[in-house]
mmCIF file of C-alpha atoms in Angstrom:
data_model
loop_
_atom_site.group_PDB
_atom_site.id
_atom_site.type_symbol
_atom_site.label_atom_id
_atom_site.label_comp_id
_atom_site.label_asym_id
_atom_site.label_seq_id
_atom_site.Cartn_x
_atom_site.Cartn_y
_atom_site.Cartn_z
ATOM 1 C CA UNK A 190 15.898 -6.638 23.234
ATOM 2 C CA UNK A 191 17.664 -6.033 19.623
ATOM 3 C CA UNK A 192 20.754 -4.647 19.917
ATOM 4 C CA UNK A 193 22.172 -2.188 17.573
ATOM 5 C CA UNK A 194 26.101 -1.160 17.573
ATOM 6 C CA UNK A 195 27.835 1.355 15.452
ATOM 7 C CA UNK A 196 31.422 1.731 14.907
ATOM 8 C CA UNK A 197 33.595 4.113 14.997
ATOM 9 C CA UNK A 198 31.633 6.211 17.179
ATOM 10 C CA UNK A 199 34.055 9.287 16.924
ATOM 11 C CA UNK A 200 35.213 9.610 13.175
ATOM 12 C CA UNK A 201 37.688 12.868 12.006
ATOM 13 C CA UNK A 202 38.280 12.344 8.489
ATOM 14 C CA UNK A 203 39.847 14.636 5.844
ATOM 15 C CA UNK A 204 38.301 16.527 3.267
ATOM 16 C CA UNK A 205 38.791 13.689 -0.095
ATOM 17 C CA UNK A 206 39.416 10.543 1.950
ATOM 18 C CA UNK A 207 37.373 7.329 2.103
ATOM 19 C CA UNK A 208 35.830 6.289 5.034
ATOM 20 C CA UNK A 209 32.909 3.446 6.134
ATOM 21 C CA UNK A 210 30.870 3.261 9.316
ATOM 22 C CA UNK A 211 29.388 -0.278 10.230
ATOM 23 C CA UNK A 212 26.108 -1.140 11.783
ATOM 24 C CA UNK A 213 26.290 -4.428 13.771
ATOM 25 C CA UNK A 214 22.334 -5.906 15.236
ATOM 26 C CA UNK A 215 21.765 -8.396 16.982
ATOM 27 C CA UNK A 216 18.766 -10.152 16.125
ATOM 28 C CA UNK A 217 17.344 -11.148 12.312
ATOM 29 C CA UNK A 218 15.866 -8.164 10.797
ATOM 30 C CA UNK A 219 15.739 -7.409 7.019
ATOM 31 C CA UNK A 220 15.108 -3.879 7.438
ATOM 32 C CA UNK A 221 17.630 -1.082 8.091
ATOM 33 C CA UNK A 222 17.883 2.466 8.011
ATOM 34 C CA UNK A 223 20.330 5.214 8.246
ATOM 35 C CA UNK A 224 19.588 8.774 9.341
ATOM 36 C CA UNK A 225 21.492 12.108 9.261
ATOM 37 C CA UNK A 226 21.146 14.241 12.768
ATOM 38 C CA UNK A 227 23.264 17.865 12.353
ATOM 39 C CA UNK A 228 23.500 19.218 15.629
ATOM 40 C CA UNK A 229 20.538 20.668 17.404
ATOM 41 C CA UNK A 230 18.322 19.269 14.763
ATOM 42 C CA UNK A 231 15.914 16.558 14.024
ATOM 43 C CA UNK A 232 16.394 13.724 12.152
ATOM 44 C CA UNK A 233 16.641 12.990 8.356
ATOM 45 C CA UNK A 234 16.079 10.068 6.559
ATOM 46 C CA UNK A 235 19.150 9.190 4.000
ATOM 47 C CA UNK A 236 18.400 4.836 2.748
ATOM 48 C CA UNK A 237 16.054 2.918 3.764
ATOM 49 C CA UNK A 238 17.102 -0.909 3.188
ATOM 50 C CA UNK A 239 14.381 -3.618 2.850
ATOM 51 C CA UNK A 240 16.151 -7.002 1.749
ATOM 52 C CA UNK A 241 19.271 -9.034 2.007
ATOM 53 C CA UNK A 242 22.015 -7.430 -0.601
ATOM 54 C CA UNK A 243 20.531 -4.344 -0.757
ATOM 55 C CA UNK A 244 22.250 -1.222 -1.624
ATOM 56 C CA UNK A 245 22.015 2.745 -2.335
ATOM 57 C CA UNK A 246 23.575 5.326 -3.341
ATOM 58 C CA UNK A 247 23.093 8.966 -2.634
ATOM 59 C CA UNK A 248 26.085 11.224 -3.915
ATOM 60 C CA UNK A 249 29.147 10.467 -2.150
ATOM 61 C CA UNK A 250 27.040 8.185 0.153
ATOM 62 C CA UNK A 251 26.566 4.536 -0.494
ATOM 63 C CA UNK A 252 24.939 2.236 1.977
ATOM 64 C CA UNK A 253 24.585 -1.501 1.809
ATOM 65 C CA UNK A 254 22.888 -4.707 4.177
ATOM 66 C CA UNK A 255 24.161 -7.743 4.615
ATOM 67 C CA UNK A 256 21.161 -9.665 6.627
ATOM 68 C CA UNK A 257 23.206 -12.940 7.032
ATOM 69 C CA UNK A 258 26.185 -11.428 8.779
ATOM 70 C CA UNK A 259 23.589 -8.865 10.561
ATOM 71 C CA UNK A 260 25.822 -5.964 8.978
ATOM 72 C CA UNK A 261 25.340 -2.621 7.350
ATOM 73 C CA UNK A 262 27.616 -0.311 5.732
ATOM 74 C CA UNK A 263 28.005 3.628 5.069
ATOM 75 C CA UNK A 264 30.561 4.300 2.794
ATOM 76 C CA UNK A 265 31.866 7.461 2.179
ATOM 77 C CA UNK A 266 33.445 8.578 -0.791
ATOM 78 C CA UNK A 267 35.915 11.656 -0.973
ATOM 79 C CA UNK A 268 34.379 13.538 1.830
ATOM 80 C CA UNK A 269 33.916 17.090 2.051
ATOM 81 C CA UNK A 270 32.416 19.495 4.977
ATOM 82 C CA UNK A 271 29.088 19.588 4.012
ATOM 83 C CA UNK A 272 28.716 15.756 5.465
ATOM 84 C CA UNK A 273 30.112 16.590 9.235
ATOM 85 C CA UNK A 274 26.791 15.238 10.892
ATOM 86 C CA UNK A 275 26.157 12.184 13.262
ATOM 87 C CA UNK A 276 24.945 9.310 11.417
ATOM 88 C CA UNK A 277 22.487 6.633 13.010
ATOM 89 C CA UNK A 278 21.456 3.031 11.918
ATOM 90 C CA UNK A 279 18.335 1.754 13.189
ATOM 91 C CA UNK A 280 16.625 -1.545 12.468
ATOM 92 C CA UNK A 281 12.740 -3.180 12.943
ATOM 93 C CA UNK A 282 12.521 -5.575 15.034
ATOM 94 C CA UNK A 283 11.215 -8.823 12.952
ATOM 95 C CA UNK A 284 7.875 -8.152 14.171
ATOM 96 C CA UNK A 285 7.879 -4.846 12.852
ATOM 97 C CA UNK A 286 6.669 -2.884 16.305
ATOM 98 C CA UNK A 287 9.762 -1.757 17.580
ATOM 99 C CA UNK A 288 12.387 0.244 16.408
ATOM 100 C CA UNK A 289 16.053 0.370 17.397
ATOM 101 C CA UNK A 290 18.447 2.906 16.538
ATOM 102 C CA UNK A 291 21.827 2.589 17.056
ATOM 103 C CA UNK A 292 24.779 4.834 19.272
ATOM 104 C CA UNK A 293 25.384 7.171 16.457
ATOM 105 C CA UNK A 294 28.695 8.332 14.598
ATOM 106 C CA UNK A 295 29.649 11.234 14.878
ATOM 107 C CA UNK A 296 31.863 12.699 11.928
ATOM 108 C CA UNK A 297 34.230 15.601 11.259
ATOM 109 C CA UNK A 298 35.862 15.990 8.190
ATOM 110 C CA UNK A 299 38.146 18.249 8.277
ATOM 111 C CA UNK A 300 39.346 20.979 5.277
ATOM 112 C CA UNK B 1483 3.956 19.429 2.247
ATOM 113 C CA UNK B 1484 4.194 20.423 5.653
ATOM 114 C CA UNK B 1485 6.474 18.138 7.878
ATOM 115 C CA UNK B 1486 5.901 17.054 11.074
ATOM 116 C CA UNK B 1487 4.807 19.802 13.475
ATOM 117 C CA UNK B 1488 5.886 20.144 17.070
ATOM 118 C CA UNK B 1489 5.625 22.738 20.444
ATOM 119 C CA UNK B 1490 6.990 23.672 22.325
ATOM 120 C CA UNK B 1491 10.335 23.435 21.113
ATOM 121 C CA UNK B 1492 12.361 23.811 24.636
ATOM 122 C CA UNK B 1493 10.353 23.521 27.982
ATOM 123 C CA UNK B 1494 12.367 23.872 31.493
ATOM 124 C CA UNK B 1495 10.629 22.852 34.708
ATOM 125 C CA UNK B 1496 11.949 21.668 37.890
ATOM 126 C CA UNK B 1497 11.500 17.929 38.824
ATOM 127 C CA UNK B 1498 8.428 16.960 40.408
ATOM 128 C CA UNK B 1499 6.619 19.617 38.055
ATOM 129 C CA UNK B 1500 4.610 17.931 34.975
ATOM 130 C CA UNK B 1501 4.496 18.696 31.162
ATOM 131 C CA UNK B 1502 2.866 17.848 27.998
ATOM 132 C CA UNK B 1503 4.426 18.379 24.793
ATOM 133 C CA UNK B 1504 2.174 18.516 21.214
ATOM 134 C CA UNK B 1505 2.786 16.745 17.640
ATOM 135 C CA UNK B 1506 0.802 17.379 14.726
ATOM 136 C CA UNK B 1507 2.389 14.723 12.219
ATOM 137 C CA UNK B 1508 2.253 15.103 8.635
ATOM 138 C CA UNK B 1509 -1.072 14.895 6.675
ATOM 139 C CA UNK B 1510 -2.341 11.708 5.852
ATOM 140 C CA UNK B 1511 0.245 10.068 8.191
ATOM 141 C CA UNK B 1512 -1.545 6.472 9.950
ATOM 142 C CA UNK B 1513 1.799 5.868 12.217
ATOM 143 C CA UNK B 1514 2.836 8.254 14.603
ATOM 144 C CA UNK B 1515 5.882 7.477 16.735
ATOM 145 C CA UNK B 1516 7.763 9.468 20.488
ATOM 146 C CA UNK B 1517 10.865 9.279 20.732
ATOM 147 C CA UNK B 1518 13.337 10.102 23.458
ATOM 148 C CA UNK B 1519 16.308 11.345 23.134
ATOM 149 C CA UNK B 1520 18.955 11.701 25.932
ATOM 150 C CA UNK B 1521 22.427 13.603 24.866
ATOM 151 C CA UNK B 1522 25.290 11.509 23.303
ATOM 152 C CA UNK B 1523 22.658 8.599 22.375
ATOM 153 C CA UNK B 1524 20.176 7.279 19.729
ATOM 154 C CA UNK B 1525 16.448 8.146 19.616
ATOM 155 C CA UNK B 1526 14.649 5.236 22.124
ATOM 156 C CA UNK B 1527 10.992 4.524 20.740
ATOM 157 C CA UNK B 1528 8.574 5.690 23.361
ATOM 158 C CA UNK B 1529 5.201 4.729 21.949
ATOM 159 C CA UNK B 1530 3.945 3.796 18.443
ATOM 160 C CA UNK B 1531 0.544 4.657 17.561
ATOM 161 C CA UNK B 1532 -1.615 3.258 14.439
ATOM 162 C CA UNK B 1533 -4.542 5.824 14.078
ATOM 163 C CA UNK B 1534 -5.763 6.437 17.658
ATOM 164 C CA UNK B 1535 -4.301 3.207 19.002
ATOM 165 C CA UNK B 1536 -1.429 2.366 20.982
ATOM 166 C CA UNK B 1537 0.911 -1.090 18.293
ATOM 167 C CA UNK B 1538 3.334 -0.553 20.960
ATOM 168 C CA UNK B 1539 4.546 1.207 23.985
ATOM 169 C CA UNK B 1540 6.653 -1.430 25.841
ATOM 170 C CA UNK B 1541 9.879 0.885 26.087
ATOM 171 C CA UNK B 1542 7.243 3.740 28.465
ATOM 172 C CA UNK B 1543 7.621 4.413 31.912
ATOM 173 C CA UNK B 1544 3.793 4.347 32.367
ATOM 174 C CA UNK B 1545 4.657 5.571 35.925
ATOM 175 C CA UNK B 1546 5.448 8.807 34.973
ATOM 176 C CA UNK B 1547 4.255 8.993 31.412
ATOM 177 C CA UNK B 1548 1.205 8.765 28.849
ATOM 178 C CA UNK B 1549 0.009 9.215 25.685
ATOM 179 C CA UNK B 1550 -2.668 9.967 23.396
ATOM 180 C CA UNK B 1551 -3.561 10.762 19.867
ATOM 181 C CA UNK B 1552 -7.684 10.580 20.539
ATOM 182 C CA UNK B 1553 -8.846 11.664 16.844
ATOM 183 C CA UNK B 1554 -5.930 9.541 15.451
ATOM 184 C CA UNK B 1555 -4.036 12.931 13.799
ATOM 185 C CA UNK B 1556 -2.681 15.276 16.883
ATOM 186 C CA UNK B 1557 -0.937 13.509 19.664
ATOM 187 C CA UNK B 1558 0.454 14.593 23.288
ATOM 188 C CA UNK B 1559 2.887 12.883 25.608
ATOM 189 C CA UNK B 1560 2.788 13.830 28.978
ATOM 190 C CA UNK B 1561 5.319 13.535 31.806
ATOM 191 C CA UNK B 1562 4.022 13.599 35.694
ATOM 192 C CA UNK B 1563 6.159 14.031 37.536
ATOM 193 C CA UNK B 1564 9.014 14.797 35.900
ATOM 194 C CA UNK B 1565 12.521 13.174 37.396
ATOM 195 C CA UNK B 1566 15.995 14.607 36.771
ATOM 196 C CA UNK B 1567 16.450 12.348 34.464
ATOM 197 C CA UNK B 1568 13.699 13.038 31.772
ATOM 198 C CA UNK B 1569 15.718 15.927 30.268
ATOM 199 C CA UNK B 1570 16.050 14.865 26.717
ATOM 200 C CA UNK B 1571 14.485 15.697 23.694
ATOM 201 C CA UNK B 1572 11.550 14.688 22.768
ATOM 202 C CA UNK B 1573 10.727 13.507 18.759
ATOM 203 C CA UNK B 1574 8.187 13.106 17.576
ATOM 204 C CA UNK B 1575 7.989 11.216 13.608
ATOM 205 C CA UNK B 1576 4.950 9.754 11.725
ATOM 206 C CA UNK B 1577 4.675 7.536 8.463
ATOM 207 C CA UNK B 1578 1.977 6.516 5.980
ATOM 208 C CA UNK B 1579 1.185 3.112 8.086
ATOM 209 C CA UNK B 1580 2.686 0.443 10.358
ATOM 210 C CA UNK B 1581 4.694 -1.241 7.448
ATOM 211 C CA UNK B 1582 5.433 1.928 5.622
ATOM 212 C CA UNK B 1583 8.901 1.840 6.190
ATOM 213 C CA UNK B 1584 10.079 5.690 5.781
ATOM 214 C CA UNK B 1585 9.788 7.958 9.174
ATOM 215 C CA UNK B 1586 9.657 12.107 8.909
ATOM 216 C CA UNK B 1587 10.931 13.451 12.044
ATOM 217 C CA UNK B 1588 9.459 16.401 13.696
ATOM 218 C CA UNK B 1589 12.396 19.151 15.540
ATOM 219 C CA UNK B 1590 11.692 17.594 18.644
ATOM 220 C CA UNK B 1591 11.648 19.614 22.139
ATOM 221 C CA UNK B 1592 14.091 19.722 24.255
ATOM 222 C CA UNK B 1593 13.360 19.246 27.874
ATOM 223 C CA UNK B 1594 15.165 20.032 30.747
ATOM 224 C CA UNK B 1595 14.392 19.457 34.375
ATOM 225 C CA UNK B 1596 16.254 20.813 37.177
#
């Protein structure tokens, strides 16, 4: 079974600062996602990643894959409230039928 | 465009009881995924469907649970019976096809047994 790990799980970051959250798999893939959960609500799709050195930007969110070292970034650039959410990673596996998300991060940012 | 629909939105029964929860995912939508997901963790994938048939459901307690999207548009996932440990949410997500990469969740329902 793929294995998908994201770290920090707990992030409390002040309003301005930089911060990244990494998502570590297990098995090849060269498709990864990251998704924005606010509590008590569904999912939303932020990037979707589909090849080795990919990367996207969205505001003060910028995500990136690395396929050889099995590693995705979030970066997040001079926070503010508005992004206090928990962020997932999931990944295909290489066959495409399953999907695997990862433990979540869960961020405050703080005013 | 209407996003992914789902009811009911929170369901409590007691364990042993059963229960069926509904998605209608968004028009034009081949791929229509379950999710669970228990509190603190990621969504697990349930079952996948491709029109009105099952690509995957290795990660289902067929024991307990079942699914079915018969006309290949709405689906329901039932639970029978339900254990203590089935309280979760439920979400449900479709996407254009199988290697249409881009999933729309639904607002899920939000189970809990007792």
């Amino acid at each position: 079974e793929l294995k998908v790990e994201q770290n920090p799980l707990f992030l409390s970051m002040q309003e301005g600062k930089n911060y990244t959250i990494y998502c570590n798999y297990s098995t090849t893939s060269d498709r990864l996602y990251w998704y924005r959960q606010d509590p008590g609500k569904s999912l939303e799709s932020l990037f979707v990643l589909l090849s080795n050195g990919a990367v996207k930007q969205e505001g003060r969110l910028m995500a990136s894959l690395d396929t050889k070292a099995r590693l995705s970034t979030l970066h997040i650039t001079a926070a503010v409230h508005d992004l206090s959410a928990t962020y997932f990673c999931a990944v295909d596996s290489y066959t495409g039928n399953q999907f695997y998300f990862g433990t979540g991060t869960s961020l405050t940012v703080i005013p | 465009e209407a996003g992914v629909a789902q009811s009911p939105r929170y369901k409590i029964i007691e364990k042993r009881q059963s229960v069926a929860f509904w998605c209608n995912p968004i028009s034009g939508h081949a791929t229509l995924y379950w999710y669970q997901q228990i509190l603190g963790q990621g969504p697990k994938l349930l079952i996948q469907f491709q029109n009105n048939g099952v690509v995957d459901d290795s990660q289902l307690p067929k024991d307990r649970f079942s699914a079915e999207r018969l006309k290949g548009v709405d689906s329901t996932l039932k639970i029978q019976p339900a254990k203590l440990e089935d309280s979760a949410v439920y979400l449900c997500a479709s996407s254009l096809g199988l290697k249409v990469h881009e999933q729309y969740f639904g607002p899920g329902t939000r189970l809990t047994v007792t």
